[in-house]
Coordinates of C-alpha atoms in Angstrom, one line a residue:
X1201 CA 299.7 59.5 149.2
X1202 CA 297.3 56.6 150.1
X1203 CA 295.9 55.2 146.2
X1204 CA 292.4 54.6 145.8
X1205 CA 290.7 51.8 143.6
X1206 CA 287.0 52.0 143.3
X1207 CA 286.5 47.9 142.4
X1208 CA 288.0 47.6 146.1
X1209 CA 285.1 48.5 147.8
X1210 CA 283.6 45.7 149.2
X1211 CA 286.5 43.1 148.2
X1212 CA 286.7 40.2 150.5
X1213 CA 290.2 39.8 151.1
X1214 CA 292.8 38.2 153.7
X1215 CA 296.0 39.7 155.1
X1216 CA 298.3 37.6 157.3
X1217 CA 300.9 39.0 159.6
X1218 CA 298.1 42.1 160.1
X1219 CA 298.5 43.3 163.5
X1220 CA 302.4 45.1 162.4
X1221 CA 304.0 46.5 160.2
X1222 CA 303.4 45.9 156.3
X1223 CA 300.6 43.6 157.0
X1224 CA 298.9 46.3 159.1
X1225 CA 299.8 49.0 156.7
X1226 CA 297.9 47.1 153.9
X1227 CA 295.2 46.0 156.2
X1228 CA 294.5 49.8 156.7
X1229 CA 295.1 50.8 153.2
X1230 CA 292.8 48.0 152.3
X1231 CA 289.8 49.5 154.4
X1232 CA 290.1 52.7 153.5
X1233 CA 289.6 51.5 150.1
X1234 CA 285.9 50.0 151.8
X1235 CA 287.5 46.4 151.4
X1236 CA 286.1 43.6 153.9
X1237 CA 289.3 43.1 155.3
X1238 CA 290.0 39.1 157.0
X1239 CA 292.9 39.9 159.6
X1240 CA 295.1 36.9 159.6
X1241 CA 296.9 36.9 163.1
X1242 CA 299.4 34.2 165.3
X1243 CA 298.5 35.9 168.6
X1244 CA 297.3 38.6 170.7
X1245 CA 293.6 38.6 170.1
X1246 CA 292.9 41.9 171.9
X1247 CA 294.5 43.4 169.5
X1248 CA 293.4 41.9 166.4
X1249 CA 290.2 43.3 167.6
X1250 CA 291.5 47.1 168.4
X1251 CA 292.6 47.2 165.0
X1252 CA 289.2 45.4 163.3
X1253 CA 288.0 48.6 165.1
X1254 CA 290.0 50.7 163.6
X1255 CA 289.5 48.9 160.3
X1256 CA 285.9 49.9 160.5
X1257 CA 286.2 53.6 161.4
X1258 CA 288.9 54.1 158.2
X1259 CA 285.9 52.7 155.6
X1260 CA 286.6 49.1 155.7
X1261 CA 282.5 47.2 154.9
X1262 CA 283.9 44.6 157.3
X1263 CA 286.9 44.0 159.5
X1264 CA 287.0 40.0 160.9
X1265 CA 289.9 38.8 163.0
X1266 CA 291.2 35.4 162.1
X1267 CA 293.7 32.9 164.4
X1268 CA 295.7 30.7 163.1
X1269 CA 299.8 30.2 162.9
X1270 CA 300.7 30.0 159.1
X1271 CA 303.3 27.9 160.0
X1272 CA 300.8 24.9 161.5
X1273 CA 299.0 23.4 158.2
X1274 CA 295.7 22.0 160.4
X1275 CA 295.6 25.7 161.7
X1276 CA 295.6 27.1 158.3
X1277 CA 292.9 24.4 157.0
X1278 CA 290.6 24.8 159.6
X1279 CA 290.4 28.6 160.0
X1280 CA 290.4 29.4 156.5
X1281 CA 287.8 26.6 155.3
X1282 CA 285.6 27.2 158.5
X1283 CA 286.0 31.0 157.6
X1284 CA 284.6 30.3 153.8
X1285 CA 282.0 27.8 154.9
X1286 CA 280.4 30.8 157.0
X1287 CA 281.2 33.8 155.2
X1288 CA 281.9 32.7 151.6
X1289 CA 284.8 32.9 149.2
X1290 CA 287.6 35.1 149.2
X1291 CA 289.1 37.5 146.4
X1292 CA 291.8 38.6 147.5
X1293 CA 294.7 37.0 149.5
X1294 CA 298.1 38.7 150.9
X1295 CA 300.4 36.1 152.0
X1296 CA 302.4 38.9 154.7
X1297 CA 303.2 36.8 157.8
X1298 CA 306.9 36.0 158.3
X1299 CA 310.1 36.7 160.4
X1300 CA 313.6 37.1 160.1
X1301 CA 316.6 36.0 162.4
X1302 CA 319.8 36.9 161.1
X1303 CA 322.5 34.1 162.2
X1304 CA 325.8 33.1 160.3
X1305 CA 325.7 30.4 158.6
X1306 CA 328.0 28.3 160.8
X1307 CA 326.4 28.8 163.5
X1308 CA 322.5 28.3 162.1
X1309 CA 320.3 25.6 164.0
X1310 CA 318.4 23.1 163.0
X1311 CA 315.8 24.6 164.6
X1312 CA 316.2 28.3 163.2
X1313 CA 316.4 26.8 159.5
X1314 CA 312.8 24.9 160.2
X1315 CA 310.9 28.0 161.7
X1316 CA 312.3 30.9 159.0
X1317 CA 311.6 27.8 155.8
X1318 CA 308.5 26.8 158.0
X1319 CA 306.6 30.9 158.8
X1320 CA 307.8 32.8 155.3
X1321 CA 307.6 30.1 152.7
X1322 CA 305.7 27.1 153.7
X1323 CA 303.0 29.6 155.4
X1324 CA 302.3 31.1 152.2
X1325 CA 302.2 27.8 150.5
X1326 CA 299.9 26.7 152.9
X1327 CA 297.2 29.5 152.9
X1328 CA 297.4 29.4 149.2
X1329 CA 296.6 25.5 149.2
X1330 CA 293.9 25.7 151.8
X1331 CA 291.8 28.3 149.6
X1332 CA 292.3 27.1 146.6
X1333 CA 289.1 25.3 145.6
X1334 CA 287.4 28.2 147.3
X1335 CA 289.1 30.9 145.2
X1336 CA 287.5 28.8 141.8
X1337 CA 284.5 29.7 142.9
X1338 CA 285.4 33.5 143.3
X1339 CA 285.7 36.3 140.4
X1340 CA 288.8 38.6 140.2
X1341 CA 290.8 36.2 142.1
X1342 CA 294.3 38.3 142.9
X1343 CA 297.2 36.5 145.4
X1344 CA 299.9 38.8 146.2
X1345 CA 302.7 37.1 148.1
X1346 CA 305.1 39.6 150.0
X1347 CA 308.9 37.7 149.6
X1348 CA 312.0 40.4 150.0
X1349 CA 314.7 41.6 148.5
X1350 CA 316.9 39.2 150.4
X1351 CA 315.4 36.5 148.3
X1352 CA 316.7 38.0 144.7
X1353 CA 320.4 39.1 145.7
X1354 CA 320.9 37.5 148.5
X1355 CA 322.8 38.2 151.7
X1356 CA 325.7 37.4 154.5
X1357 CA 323.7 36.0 158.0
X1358 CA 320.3 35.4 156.2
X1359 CA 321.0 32.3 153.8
X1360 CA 317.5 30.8 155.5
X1361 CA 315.1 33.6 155.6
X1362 CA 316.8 34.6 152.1
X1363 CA 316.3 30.4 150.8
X1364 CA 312.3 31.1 152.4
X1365 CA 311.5 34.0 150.5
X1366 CA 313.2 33.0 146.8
X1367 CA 311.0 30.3 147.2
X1368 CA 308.1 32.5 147.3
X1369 CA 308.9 33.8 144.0
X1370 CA 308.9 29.9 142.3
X1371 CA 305.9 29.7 144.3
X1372 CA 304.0 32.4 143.3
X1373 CA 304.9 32.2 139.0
X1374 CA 304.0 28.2 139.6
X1375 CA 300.7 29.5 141.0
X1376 CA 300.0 31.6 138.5
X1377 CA 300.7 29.3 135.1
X1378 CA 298.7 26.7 137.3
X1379 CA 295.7 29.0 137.9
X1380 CA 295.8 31.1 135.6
X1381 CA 293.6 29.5 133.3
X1382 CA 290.7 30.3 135.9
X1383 CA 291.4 34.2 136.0
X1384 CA 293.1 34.0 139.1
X1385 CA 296.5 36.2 139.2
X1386 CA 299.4 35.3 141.4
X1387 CA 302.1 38.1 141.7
X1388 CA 305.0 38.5 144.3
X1389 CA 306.4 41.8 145.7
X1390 CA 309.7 42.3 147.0
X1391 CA 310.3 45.3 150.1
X1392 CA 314.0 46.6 150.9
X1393 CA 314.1 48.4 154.1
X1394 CA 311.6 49.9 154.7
X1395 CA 310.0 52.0 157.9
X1396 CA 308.5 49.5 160.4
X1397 CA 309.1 48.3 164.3
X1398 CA 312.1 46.2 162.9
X1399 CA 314.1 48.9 161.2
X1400 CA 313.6 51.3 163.9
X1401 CA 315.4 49.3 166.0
X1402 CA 318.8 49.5 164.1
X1403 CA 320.9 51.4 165.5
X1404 CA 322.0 54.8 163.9
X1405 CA 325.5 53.9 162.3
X1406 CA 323.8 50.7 160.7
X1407 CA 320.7 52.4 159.4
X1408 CA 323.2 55.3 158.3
X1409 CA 324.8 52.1 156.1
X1410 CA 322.2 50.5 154.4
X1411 CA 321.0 54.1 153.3
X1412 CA 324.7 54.8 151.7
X1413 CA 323.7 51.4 150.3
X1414 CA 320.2 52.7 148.4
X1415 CA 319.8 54.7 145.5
X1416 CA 317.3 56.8 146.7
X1417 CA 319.5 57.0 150.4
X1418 CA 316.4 56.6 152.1
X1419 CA 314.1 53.3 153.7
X1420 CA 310.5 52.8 152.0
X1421 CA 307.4 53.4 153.7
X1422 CA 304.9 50.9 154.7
X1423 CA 302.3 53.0 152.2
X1424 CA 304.9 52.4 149.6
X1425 CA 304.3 48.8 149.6
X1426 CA 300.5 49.0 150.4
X1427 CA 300.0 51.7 147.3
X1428 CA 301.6 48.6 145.3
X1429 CA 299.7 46.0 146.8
X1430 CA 296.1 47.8 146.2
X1431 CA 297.1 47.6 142.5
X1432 CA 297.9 44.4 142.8
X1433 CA 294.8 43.1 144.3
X1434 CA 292.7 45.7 142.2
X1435 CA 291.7 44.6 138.1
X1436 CA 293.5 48.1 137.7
X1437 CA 296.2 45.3 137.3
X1438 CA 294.1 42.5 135.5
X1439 CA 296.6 41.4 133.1
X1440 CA 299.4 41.1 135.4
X1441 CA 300.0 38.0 136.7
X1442 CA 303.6 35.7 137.7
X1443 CA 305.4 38.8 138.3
X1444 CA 308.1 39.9 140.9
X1445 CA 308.3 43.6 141.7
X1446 CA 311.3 45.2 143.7
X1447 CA 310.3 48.3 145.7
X1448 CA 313.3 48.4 147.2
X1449 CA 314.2 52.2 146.1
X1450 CA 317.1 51.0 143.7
X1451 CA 319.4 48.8 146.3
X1452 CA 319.0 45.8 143.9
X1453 CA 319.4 47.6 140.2

């Protein structure tokens, strides 16, 4: 069931890591909400523009495609400042883009360490830093930052991606004591498994696993995590701020 948040309608706000999976699912949540949705994408330009399309025919007021790599700090400054210094100040902001590569930890690279540390924690950093003295200027400022499970319990073959997306979490309450004073909220959200390309891709016996593993003995949905981020980014949730919320159907209890 898609939620609906009336003071969404018209709500400037960016979404990285749009064109898949979460990020697309809150992207089109978003719009259907009427948001003016900023699609944050690394690549593939055709289809940032398919789904800006898209965007528009599900209600979104406006649907712009945005390059940059979060990864690549003079990407992040240019777009994003270039973007305010046309269309004005953003309200919203889901930090989304990211990766995972699971490798044991004797045989992790150099090189694997930098891009997971580098696309799902300094990426978020990044986008956060460029807008900042934008988002002063903005009312109802709300920064959802989407870390994982991984980051609060851990796990065997992901010590970087699960090292990248703890840090979110330090991040995101250290943005919020920091801002806060402004009005601007700052709140992470934590996934399990749930539905997307990646997870589709397990094979039966190890999806049949980490359901044994959940609670609820079933992966989330991306509208699971997009219902929670419209609150989020909504003032339905305007006294909520430095939080981290599991939606993880009970894995981590």
């Amino acid at each position: 069931m898609q939620a609906h948040f009336q003071d969404l309608k018209g709500k400037k706000v960016l979404v990285t890591g749009a064109l898949r999976g979460i990020g697309r699912g809150v992207a089109c949540a978003l719009a259907s909400n009427g948001a003016h949705v900023v699609l944050g994408y690394r690549s593939r330009p055709e289809k940032a523009q398919e789904l800006c399309e898209a965007l528009r025919s599900l209600g979104a007021e406006e649907a712009h495609p945005l390059r940059f790599d979060v990864s690549e700090y003079a990407q992040v400054k240019e777009a994003l400042e270039g973007y305010v210094k046309e269309h004005g100040p953003l309200s919203g902001v889901v930090n989304n883009a990211g990766l995972s590569r699971d490798t044991l930890l004797l045989r992790l690279k150099e090189e694997e360490i930098h891009t997971l540390i580098d696309t799902n924690l300094k990426g978020s950093l990044y986008v956060i830093q460029a807008l900042s003295r934008s988002l002063l200027k903005s009312s109802e400022v709300s920064i959802v930052n989407i870390s994982s499970v991984i980051g609060l319990m851990g796990n065997s073959g992901q010590t970087a991606y699960a090292a990248a997306k703890a840090g979110i979490l330090g991040m995101s309450k250290s943005v919020a004591k920091e801002l806060g004073g402004r009005g601007i909220r700052c709140n992470a959200i934590c996934p399990g498994f749930i539905e997307t390309d990646m997870t589709k891709a397990l094979d039966p016996k190890t999806k049949e696993l980490y359901c044994s593993q959940i609670p609820l003995k079933r992966f989330g949905h991306t509208e699971d995590v997009s219902n929670l981020v419209l609150f989020l980014i909504s003032q339905a949730s305007s006294y909520i701020t430095g939080e981290v919320i599991k939606i993880d159907g009970g894995i981590y209890i």
